Amino acid sequence: FSHPKSTVLLCPNTNAVLINHCSHRKKQCGPEGPNADIRWSSGWDETSNSWRKMSLSELGQQEHRGLSFEIIATRDINPGDEVFLDYGIE
């Protein structure tokens, strides 16, 4: 995950990489589009907040994990439903 104006590329080590893509623009997974979103952690990981304030040089000096994100439902997801994220344009 990254941003076009950032030099940082996040390569998560998580089962979240198994969540399928569904574009908000094309709605391949149905008329409502994706049912989840990805965001930076909401406070449960104390290191994530401080890491987001570090420069690229400071990030390169870290020797442990520190950036965390979470997958949140944007509407009800029933048992057996597939979870879909919009990976973005690029």
CSV table of C-alpha atoms in Angstrom, one decimal:
chain,number,residue,atom,x,y,z
A,1,PHE,CA,0.0,0.0,0.0
A,2,SER,CA,1.3,3.5,-0.8
A,3,HIS,CA,0.3,7.0,-1.8
A,4,PRO,CA,1.4,8.6,-5.0
A,5,LYS,CA,3.0,11.5,-3.1
A,6,SER,CA,4.9,9.2,-0.6
A,7,THR,CA,8.2,7.5,-0.8
A,8,VAL,CA,7.0,4.8,1.7
A,9,LEU,CA,5.6,1.5,0.5
A,10,LEU,CA,3.8,-0.6,3.0
A,11,CYS,CA,4.1,-4.4,2.5
A,12,PRO,CA,1.9,-5.8,5.1
A,13,ASN,CA,2.6,-9.2,6.7
A,14,THR,CA,-1.0,-10.2,7.4
A,15,ASN,CA,-3.9,-12.4,6.2
A,16,ALA,CA,-5.5,-9.1,5.0
A,17,VAL,CA,-3.7,-9.6,1.7
A,18,LEU,CA,-6.3,-12.4,1.0
A,19,ILE,CA,-9.2,-9.9,0.9
A,20,ASN,CA,-10.4,-9.5,-2.6
A,21,HIS,CA,-10.6,-6.3,-4.6
A,22,CYS,CA,-13.9,-4.6,-5.6
A,23,SER,CA,-13.7,-1.2,-7.2
A,24,HIS,CA,-16.0,1.7,-6.0
A,25,ARG,CA,-16.0,2.8,-9.6
A,26,LYS,CA,-16.9,-0.5,-11.3
A,27,LYS,CA,-18.7,-2.3,-8.5
A,28,GLN,CA,-17.7,-5.8,-9.7
A,29,CYS,CA,-18.9,-7.3,-6.4
A,30,GLY,CA,-22.4,-6.0,-6.6
A,31,PRO,CA,-24.3,-2.7,-6.8
A,32,GLU,CA,-23.2,-1.5,-3.3
A,33,GLY,CA,-19.5,-2.0,-4.0
A,34,PRO,CA,-16.9,-3.0,-1.4
A,35,ASN,CA,-18.0,-3.7,2.2
A,36,ALA,CA,-14.8,-2.9,4.0
A,37,ASP,CA,-12.1,-0.3,4.2
A,38,ILE,CA,-8.5,-0.2,5.3
A,39,ARG,CA,-7.1,2.5,7.7
A,40,TRP,CA,-4.3,3.2,10.1
A,41,SER,CA,-4.8,1.6,13.5
A,42,SER,CA,-7.2,3.5,15.8
A,43,GLY,CA,-5.0,3.5,18.8
A,44,TRP,CA,-4.6,-0.1,19.9
A,45,ASP,CA,-1.0,-0.2,18.6
A,46,GLU,CA,0.9,2.6,20.4
A,47,THR,CA,3.9,2.4,18.0
A,48,SER,CA,1.9,3.1,14.9
A,49,ASN,CA,1.1,6.7,15.9
A,50,SER,CA,4.8,7.5,16.5
A,51,TRP,CA,5.9,5.7,13.3
A,52,ARG,CA,3.5,7.8,11.1
A,53,LYS,CA,5.3,10.9,12.3
A,54,MET,CA,8.8,9.7,11.4
A,55,SER,CA,10.9,10.7,8.4
A,56,LEU,CA,11.9,8.1,5.9
A,57,SER,CA,15.4,8.1,7.4
A,58,GLU,CA,14.0,7.5,10.9
A,59,LEU,CA,11.8,4.6,9.6
A,60,GLY,CA,14.9,3.0,8.0
A,61,GLN,CA,16.6,2.9,11.4
A,62,GLN,CA,13.8,0.9,13.1
A,63,GLU,CA,14.5,-2.7,13.8
A,64,HIS,CA,11.0,-3.9,14.7
A,65,ARG,CA,7.5,-3.6,13.3
A,66,GLY,CA,5.6,-0.4,14.0
A,67,LEU,CA,3.0,0.5,11.5
A,68,SER,CA,-0.4,-1.2,11.9
A,69,PHE,CA,-3.6,-1.0,10.1
A,70,GLU,CA,-7.1,-2.4,10.5
A,71,ILE,CA,-9.8,-3.6,8.2
A,72,ILE,CA,-13.2,-2.1,9.1
A,73,ALA,CA,-16.7,-3.0,7.8
A,74,THR,CA,-18.4,-0.2,6.0
A,75,ARG,CA,-21.7,-1.9,6.2
A,76,ASP,CA,-23.1,-5.2,7.7
A,77,ILE,CA,-21.2,-8.3,6.7
A,78,ASN,CA,-23.1,-11.5,7.4
A,79,PRO,CA,-21.5,-14.9,8.1
A,80,GLY,CA,-20.4,-16.4,4.8
A,81,ASP,CA,-20.2,-13.1,3.0
A,82,GLU,CA,-17.0,-12.3,1.2
A,83,VAL,CA,-15.0,-9.3,2.4
A,84,PHE,CA,-14.1,-6.8,-0.4
A,85,LEU,CA,-11.8,-3.8,-0.4
A,86,ASP,CA,-11.2,-1.2,-3.0
A,87,TYR,CA,-7.4,-1.3,-3.6
A,88,GLY,CA,-7.5,2.1,-5.3
A,89,ILE,CA,-6.9,3.3,-8.9
A,90,GLU,CA,-3.2,2.4,-9.1
